[in-house]
Amino acid sequence: MALEVQNRSFSSVEQGLDPPHKNLDDDGRPKRTGTLLTASAHIITAVIGSGVLSLAWAIAQLGWIAGPVVLMAFSVITWFTSTLLADCYRSNGSRNYTYMDVVRANLGGARILLCGVAQYGNVIGSTIGYTITASISMAAVERSNCFHRKGHHEKCYTSDTPYMAIFAGIQIFLSQIPNFHKLWWLSIIAAIMSFAYSTIGLGLSIAKIADGGDVRTSLTGVTVGVDVTETEKLWRTLQALGDIAFAYVFSTVLVEIQDTLKSTPPANTVMKKASCIGVSITTLFYMLCGVLGYAAFGNDAPGNFFTGFGFYEPFWLIDFGNICIAIHLIGAYQVYGQPIFQFVESSSRIRWPQSRFITNEYAVSIPLCGDYHFSLFRIVWRTCYVLVTAVVAMIFPFFNDFLGFIGAISFWPLTVYFPIEMYITQSKIRKGSATWFWLKVLSMACLVVSIAAACGSIQGLVHDLGTYKPFKTPH
C-alpha cells in the first residue's frame, strides 16, 4: 500500500472527502451525492431504533385509547415540524451545514448554546442508549439458546458487559467512516435490519394472539390495584410518554442528513418527501408493533419484547431478530455519532489550524477500493468517544428509563421549539396572529409533556439506582 500525507484545505478536510480539486459544490465543499433513497434510509435508521422495542410496554401503560392516540400525535407533530426545519436549511441563499448553523443563522444569541447542549446531549445519550440496547440483544441470543437447551424456567443469567465491549470494538472501526456522505451504505443495511426485526416481532405477536391464552388488556392500560399502585400508574404513564418521544427523535440529525442531498432538485423539497416517507413507514411499524405487542402480552408486556422474553420459541427466529437489532443499532450509532464527530473535528481545526496532528490527512491506497483518507486526530478522538460511551453504558445499563429520559429532554427543544421559532422568524409571522398563536400553543403543550415525561423517567432511574450494582446486569 502506498502511504502519503497531505495538509488538505479546511472546506474539504473537515468532511474527510476527496481532495479539493475534485467534484466541488458551489461553496467549495465536496459535491453532495445524497438522494431521496439515502435520506429516507438515514431517517428510518435514526427513527426505527431501540424505541420500537419498548412500544408494547408503553401502550400497556396507556391503554387502548391513549396509547395509539399519543403515538399518532407524536408522529404528526414530528412530521409537521420536520417540514418546518427542512425549509430553514438555507438562509439568504446560503447553506447551513449543521443544526447549530441553522439556529445561528435564524435565531442567534443564547439559543445557539441551548441548541448545542440539546443536540449533542441527545447524540451522546442516544449512542449510550444504543450501546446498552445492542448489548442486551447480543446477550439475549446466548440466553435464548440457554432457555432452549435447559428449559424456560432456568435463570440463564448472562452479563451484558462483554457484549458492550464487543459493540464498542465494532464502533471503533466503523467510526473512521469520515462523514454522512460515506455512511449511506451502512444506513441502508441498518434500515433493512429494522424492517426485518420489526416484521419478526409482528409475526410472533400475531402467532401469540392466535394461540389465545389469558391476556388482560384494558382501555386505560395497567390496572390500579391489580397491576400497579396509583403512584406507579402515574410514573409509568409519564415514562411511557418519554419512551414514545424517544421513538420519534430524529430532528437531531435532520439538518446533517439534508446537507448530504444533491443540489437539484432543491434539498428542502427532497427532505420533506424523505421525512414523510420515513415518518409514515415508521408510524406504520410502530403502530403495528405497539398495538399487536400489547394484544399479545397485555398488561404484562415486557419493556423490550425481544429481550424481555415474552417469546421463547422458535428460538432460532428470536436469535435472528436480536442479531438484526444489533446490526441495525451498529448503523444507528454511526448516524447519531456523526454530528458530534464533525463538530469536534471542525472546531479543533479552527482553533488549532497549525497543528499537524489535527490537520494532516494521510492517504492509503487500498487494492480494489482506491484511496482512503484518514487522520490521526480522527482515530484518537473517535476511539476515545466510543470507549467513554461504552464505559458509561456499562455503569448505567438501564433500558426503558434511559430511553425515556433522552426522549423527554430532547423532544421539545429539537423537534418542536427550534423548528417553530425559526419558521416564525423566516416567514415573518406577525406576533399575535392566528398562525403565531397556534404554533405557540403547540410548542407549549409539547413542553409540558416533555417536562412530565422527564420527571417520570428520572423517578425510574432513581428507583433503578437504589438496587443497582455497577457492571452487573442481571436479567
XYZ file of C-alpha atoms in Angstrom:
475
model
C 0.000 0.000 0.000
C 1.212 3.460 -0.820
C 1.169 5.974 2.016
C 1.254 9.732 1.620
C 0.492 12.701 3.845
C -1.217 15.900 2.777
C -2.451 19.019 4.544
C -5.805 19.499 2.834
C -7.928 22.642 2.779
C -10.427 23.080 5.616
C -13.552 23.020 3.482
C -12.861 19.527 2.209
C -10.773 18.176 5.053
C -13.448 18.662 7.685
C -15.675 16.391 5.651
C -12.941 13.792 5.121
C -13.608 13.561 1.426
C -11.703 13.841 -1.818
C -9.011 16.477 -2.446
C -10.389 19.962 -3.148
C -9.796 19.837 -6.897
C -12.353 17.068 -7.399
C -16.137 17.360 -7.610
C -16.638 20.604 -5.712
C -20.008 22.093 -4.858
C -20.810 25.776 -5.358
C -19.451 26.635 -1.901
C -16.124 24.862 -2.320
C -17.166 21.765 -0.424
C -17.245 18.269 -1.934
C -20.239 17.713 -4.197
C -23.247 16.255 -2.431
C -24.467 12.895 -3.718
C -27.430 12.113 -1.463
C -30.823 11.142 -2.897
C -34.367 10.572 -1.682
C -33.429 6.918 -1.092
C -30.350 7.613 1.008
C -32.088 10.373 3.016
C -35.061 8.080 3.704
C -32.675 5.312 4.760
C -30.865 7.678 7.146
C -34.194 8.758 8.669
C -35.515 5.216 9.060
C -32.193 4.160 10.599
C -32.359 7.088 13.012
C -36.044 6.731 13.890
C -36.744 2.983 13.956
C -34.279 2.203 16.671
C -34.426 0.776 20.129
C -37.590 2.811 20.682
C -39.740 0.301 18.782
C -38.832 -2.429 21.265
C -40.458 -0.632 24.192
C -43.696 0.403 22.462
C -45.718 -2.642 23.561
C -44.787 -1.760 27.149
C -45.655 1.909 26.536
C -49.070 1.035 25.082
C -49.663 -1.257 28.080
C -49.181 1.697 30.430
C -51.515 3.974 28.442
C -54.168 1.521 27.227
C -56.119 1.004 24.012
C -57.333 4.600 23.742
C -54.496 6.846 24.900
C -51.706 4.598 23.576
C -52.490 4.785 19.822
C -53.644 8.426 20.147
C -50.356 9.515 21.751
C -48.376 7.519 19.183
C -50.189 9.210 16.288
C -49.889 12.638 17.926
C -46.094 12.335 18.209
C -45.975 11.114 14.604
C -47.936 14.059 13.207
C -46.006 16.597 15.296
C -42.672 15.121 14.214
C -43.646 15.167 10.535
C -45.022 18.726 10.724
C -42.023 20.243 12.490
C -39.567 18.360 10.258
C -41.072 20.146 7.242
C -40.553 23.480 9.013
C -36.945 22.596 9.811
C -36.271 21.483 6.220
C -37.197 24.967 4.971
C -34.659 26.533 7.349
C -31.701 24.695 5.776
C -30.846 27.725 3.639
C -30.695 31.279 4.938
C -30.355 34.141 2.428
C -29.387 31.580 -0.198
C -26.536 30.069 1.845
C -26.411 26.513 3.126
C -26.332 25.747 6.841
C -24.326 22.586 7.386
C -25.455 21.680 10.914
C -28.424 22.193 13.209
C -26.427 24.752 15.190
C -25.640 26.650 11.985
C -29.370 26.838 11.217
C -30.135 28.203 14.690
C -27.219 30.653 14.435
C -28.471 31.982 11.084
C -32.128 32.293 12.095
C -32.208 32.973 15.828
C -28.722 33.681 17.190
C -27.943 34.688 20.762
C -28.085 32.314 23.710
C -30.282 29.910 21.762
C -27.231 28.745 19.796
C -25.753 27.402 23.029
C -29.100 25.872 24.042
C -29.271 24.102 20.680
C -25.741 22.768 21.048
C -26.402 21.427 24.545
C -29.693 19.806 23.471
C -28.377 18.336 20.218
C -25.065 16.986 21.385
C -26.530 15.888 24.704
C -29.104 13.889 22.744
C -26.409 12.484 20.453
C -24.279 11.340 23.377
C -27.292 9.926 25.202
C -28.515 8.095 22.106
C -25.148 6.470 21.422
C -25.008 5.317 25.056
C -28.579 4.032 24.746
C -27.752 2.161 21.540
C -24.733 0.572 23.239
C -26.991 -0.665 26.039
C -29.702 -1.932 23.710
C -27.381 -3.646 21.238
C -25.542 -5.455 24.030
C -28.849 -6.601 25.561
C -29.861 -8.041 22.186
C -26.485 -9.717 21.696
C -26.660 -11.257 25.174
C -30.254 -12.347 24.502
C -29.004 -14.665 21.744
C -26.927 -16.535 24.324
C -29.847 -16.583 26.777
C -32.293 -17.777 24.128
C -30.108 -20.771 23.348
C -29.740 -21.462 27.077
C -33.525 -21.448 27.550
C -33.902 -23.758 24.567
C -31.405 -26.266 25.996
C -32.297 -26.116 29.701
C -35.932 -25.007 29.765
C -37.775 -21.739 30.142
C -37.698 -21.765 33.927
C -33.914 -21.659 34.189
C -32.305 -18.346 35.173
C -29.782 -18.378 32.313
C -28.005 -15.296 33.643
C -25.833 -13.539 31.069
C -23.805 -10.381 31.632
C -24.214 -7.617 29.043
C -20.805 -6.115 29.797
C -18.706 -8.327 27.461
C -21.138 -7.599 24.638
C -20.840 -3.871 25.258
C -17.089 -4.294 24.806
C -17.660 -6.182 21.534
C -20.064 -3.489 20.325
C -17.511 -0.796 21.211
C -14.820 -2.628 19.262
C -17.031 -2.658 16.158
C -17.819 1.038 16.594
C -14.143 1.966 16.934
C -13.604 0.520 13.478
C -16.752 1.984 11.874
C -16.276 5.392 13.471
C -13.462 6.004 10.995
C -16.099 6.391 8.266
C -15.419 10.125 7.835
C -18.889 11.592 7.316
C -22.554 11.187 6.356
C -21.666 11.091 2.660
C -19.734 7.868 3.154
C -22.313 6.370 5.510
C -25.152 5.743 3.069
C -24.457 2.010 2.602
C -24.473 1.355 6.360
C -27.772 3.238 6.745
C -29.395 1.151 4.012
C -28.244 -2.083 5.690
C -29.470 -0.803 9.054
C -32.851 0.203 7.602
C -33.284 -3.282 6.126
C -32.451 -4.800 9.524
C -35.043 -2.578 11.222
C -37.716 -3.839 8.826
C -36.561 -7.417 9.437
C -36.794 -7.435 13.224
C -39.972 -5.338 13.266
C -41.595 -7.851 10.900
C -40.396 -10.757 13.056
C -41.849 -9.074 16.131
C -45.163 -8.573 14.338
C -45.246 -12.191 13.195
C -44.505 -13.538 16.671
C -47.125 -11.232 18.212
C -49.756 -12.410 15.738
C -48.829 -16.055 16.442
C -49.132 -15.475 20.198
C -52.514 -13.789 19.741
C -53.684 -16.732 17.599
C -52.664 -19.188 20.324
C -55.014 -17.464 22.737
C -54.303 -17.507 26.444
C -55.198 -15.426 29.467
C -54.096 -11.940 28.402
C -55.524 -8.924 30.215
C -55.859 -5.630 28.368
C -57.957 -2.561 29.085
C -58.939 0.800 27.656
C -56.757 2.554 30.226
C -53.792 0.164 30.383
C -52.333 -1.407 33.522
C -54.942 -1.551 36.272
C -54.538 0.284 39.562
C -54.846 -2.137 42.486
C -54.208 -5.171 40.289
C -51.025 -4.495 38.301
C -49.750 -1.320 39.937
C -50.418 1.188 42.671
C -51.806 4.657 41.890
C -48.338 6.177 42.235
C -46.758 3.528 39.988
C -49.505 4.104 37.407
C -48.679 7.816 37.284
C -44.925 7.327 36.979
C -45.271 4.571 34.391
C -47.602 6.728 32.287
C -45.032 9.517 32.266
C -42.243 7.061 31.433
C -44.327 5.736 28.529
C -44.641 9.262 27.124
C -40.855 9.578 27.265
C -40.368 6.229 25.502
C -42.708 7.255 22.678
C -40.986 10.639 22.398
C -37.609 8.889 22.109
C -39.021 6.647 19.386
C -39.603 9.717 17.187
C -36.462 11.756 17.809
C -34.581 12.269 14.536
C -34.547 16.065 14.273
C -31.159 15.840 15.992
C -29.615 14.735 12.702
C -32.142 16.121 10.190
C -30.061 19.082 9.022
C -26.930 16.943 8.729
C -28.893 14.431 6.627
C -30.288 17.222 4.449
C -26.765 18.512 3.861
C -25.940 15.262 2.024
C -28.611 15.818 -0.657
C -27.771 16.835 -4.207
C -28.297 20.480 -5.115
C -31.046 19.543 -7.600
C -33.907 19.088 -7.029
C -33.987 21.545 -4.098
C -32.817 19.891 -0.889
C -35.780 21.092 1.166
C -38.237 19.544 -1.292
C -36.452 16.188 -1.228
C -36.060 16.325 2.544
C -39.774 16.909 3.047
C -40.545 13.860 0.908
C -37.937 11.805 2.761
C -39.364 12.906 6.125
C -42.860 11.985 5.007
C -41.702 8.571 3.792
C -39.584 7.919 6.868
C -42.169 9.022 9.433
C -45.038 7.239 7.611
C -43.191 3.919 7.409
C -42.014 4.306 10.984
C -45.511 5.056 12.279
C -46.956 2.046 10.480
C -44.405 -0.268 12.093
C -44.707 1.463 15.455
C -48.480 1.181 15.499
C -48.407 -2.472 14.499
C -45.630 -3.389 16.934
C -47.152 -1.427 19.808
C -50.773 -2.477 19.330
C -50.122 -6.121 18.416
C -47.465 -6.384 21.125
C -49.993 -5.172 23.689
C -52.638 -7.542 22.332
C -50.152 -10.422 22.620
C -48.831 -9.711 26.131
C -51.472 -7.497 27.667
C -50.699 -5.549 30.813
C -47.661 -7.794 31.415
C -45.911 -6.610 28.228
C -42.112 -6.638 28.764
C -40.048 -3.468 28.462
C -38.261 -4.991 25.466
C -40.367 -7.600 23.714
C -37.387 -9.359 22.148
C -35.038 -9.499 25.103
C -37.678 -9.491 27.879
C -38.576 -12.998 26.706
C -42.204 -12.600 26.028
C -41.210 -15.024 23.244
C -39.111 -18.162 23.711
C -39.792 -20.156 20.560
C -38.870 -20.613 17.799
C -35.563 -19.805 19.447
C -33.687 -19.516 16.147
C -36.094 -16.802 14.963
C -35.671 -14.916 18.254
C -31.907 -15.172 17.743
C -32.167 -13.831 14.202
C -34.360 -10.939 15.344
C -31.880 -9.965 18.042
C -28.986 -10.164 15.583
C -30.925 -7.829 13.257
C -31.418 -5.400 16.166
C -27.702 -5.407 16.938
C -26.762 -4.797 13.282
C -29.305 -2.002 12.984
C -28.021 -0.269 16.112
C -24.463 -0.527 14.832
C -25.579 1.691 11.945
C -27.797 3.912 14.113
C -24.853 4.630 16.422
C -22.893 5.978 13.465
C -25.812 8.081 12.185
C -26.177 9.736 15.581
C -22.436 9.966 16.201
C -21.560 11.860 13.023
C -22.794 15.314 14.169
C -20.614 15.332 17.277
C -17.674 13.798 15.392
C -17.820 16.577 12.797
C -18.417 19.307 15.381
C -15.333 18.444 17.436
C -13.122 17.976 14.379
C -14.252 21.188 12.690
C -13.907 23.192 15.895
C -10.433 21.763 16.503
C -9.259 22.713 13.009
C -10.479 26.262 13.502
C -8.865 26.604 16.923
C -5.548 24.899 16.111
C -5.017 25.375 12.358
C -1.241 24.949 12.689
C -1.404 21.591 14.453
C -0.226 18.899 12.072
C -1.723 16.236 14.352
C -5.165 17.752 13.812
C -4.979 18.987 10.215
C -2.839 16.403 8.421
C -4.602 13.774 6.340
C -2.979 10.501 5.296
C -3.916 8.741 2.082
C -3.683 4.961 1.965
C -4.088 3.155 -1.318
C -6.219 0.063 -0.734
C -6.338 -2.525 -3.567
C -9.744 -2.662 -5.298
C -11.047 0.145 -3.065
C -8.973 3.159 -4.109
C -7.573 5.769 -1.735
C -8.734 6.041 1.849
C -8.005 9.271 3.739
C -7.538 9.104 7.488
C -6.400 11.438 10.234
C -4.516 10.574 13.422
C -6.668 13.042 15.339
C -9.834 11.427 13.992
C -8.607 7.995 15.036
C -7.694 9.090 18.571
C -10.718 11.326 19.237
C -13.384 8.995 17.864
C -11.848 5.961 19.576
C -11.905 7.817 22.903
C -15.521 8.831 22.353
C -16.619 5.242 21.677
C -14.750 3.972 24.739
C -16.309 6.613 27.012
C -19.869 5.869 25.829
C -19.232 2.148 26.331
C -17.968 2.640 29.882
C -20.947 4.844 30.786
C -23.289 2.202 29.317
C -21.606 -0.463 31.446
C -22.068 1.623 34.582
C -25.720 2.581 33.919
C -27.340 -0.207 31.847
C -30.973 0.878 32.283
C -33.069 0.413 29.165
C -36.594 1.863 29.431
C -35.891 4.697 31.843
C -32.767 5.755 29.957
C -34.616 5.871 26.620
C -37.490 7.761 28.202
C -35.211 10.358 29.752
C -33.345 11.018 26.478
C -36.616 11.299 24.576
C -38.185 13.585 27.149
C -35.378 16.135 27.394
C -34.617 16.332 23.674
C -38.038 16.080 22.005
C -39.281 19.580 22.804
C -36.220 21.742 22.026
C -35.008 19.909 18.910
C -38.232 18.584 17.398
C -40.655 21.358 18.338
C -39.237 24.595 19.765
C -36.408 25.432 17.352
C -38.244 24.467 14.124
C -41.276 26.540 15.154
C -39.255 29.577 16.268
C -37.122 29.547 13.119
C -40.176 29.155 10.901
C -41.819 32.153 12.608
C -38.649 34.200 12.076
C -38.075 33.181 8.446
C -41.707 33.572 7.423
C -42.027 36.851 9.361
C -45.248 35.660 11.001
C -46.854 38.548 12.834
C -46.927 38.240 16.621
C -50.495 37.738 17.831
C -51.768 36.351 14.515
C -53.757 33.091 14.429
C -50.821 31.152 12.958
C -48.428 32.548 15.559
C -50.871 31.729 18.366
C -51.441 28.088 17.392
C -47.752 27.443 16.792
C -47.017 28.794 20.285
C -49.795 26.636 21.773
C -48.301 23.551 20.109
C -44.847 24.408 21.438
C -46.064 24.994 24.998
C -48.156 21.817 25.015
C -45.145 19.773 23.922
C -43.007 21.466 26.590
C -45.460 20.405 29.309
C -45.474 16.816 28.010
C -41.662 16.748 27.839
C -41.297 18.012 31.423
C -43.811 15.454 32.688
C -42.101 12.622 30.806
C -38.689 13.698 32.114
C -39.997 13.580 35.685
C -41.287 10.051 35.148
C -38.016 8.865 33.673
C -35.957 10.452 36.447
C -38.105 8.678 39.023
C -37.499 5.383 37.218
C -33.754 5.965 37.076
C -33.641 6.840 40.794
C -35.563 3.647 41.577
C -33.163 1.568 39.470
C -30.118 3.138 41.093
C -31.426 2.170 44.505
C -30.890 -1.539 43.833
C -28.125 -1.401 41.241
C -24.571 -2.700 41.441
C -22.146 -1.284 38.811
C -21.046 -3.584 35.983
C -23.651 -6.191 36.922
C -26.694 -6.563 34.697
C -28.909 -9.366 35.992
C -31.887 -10.320 33.852
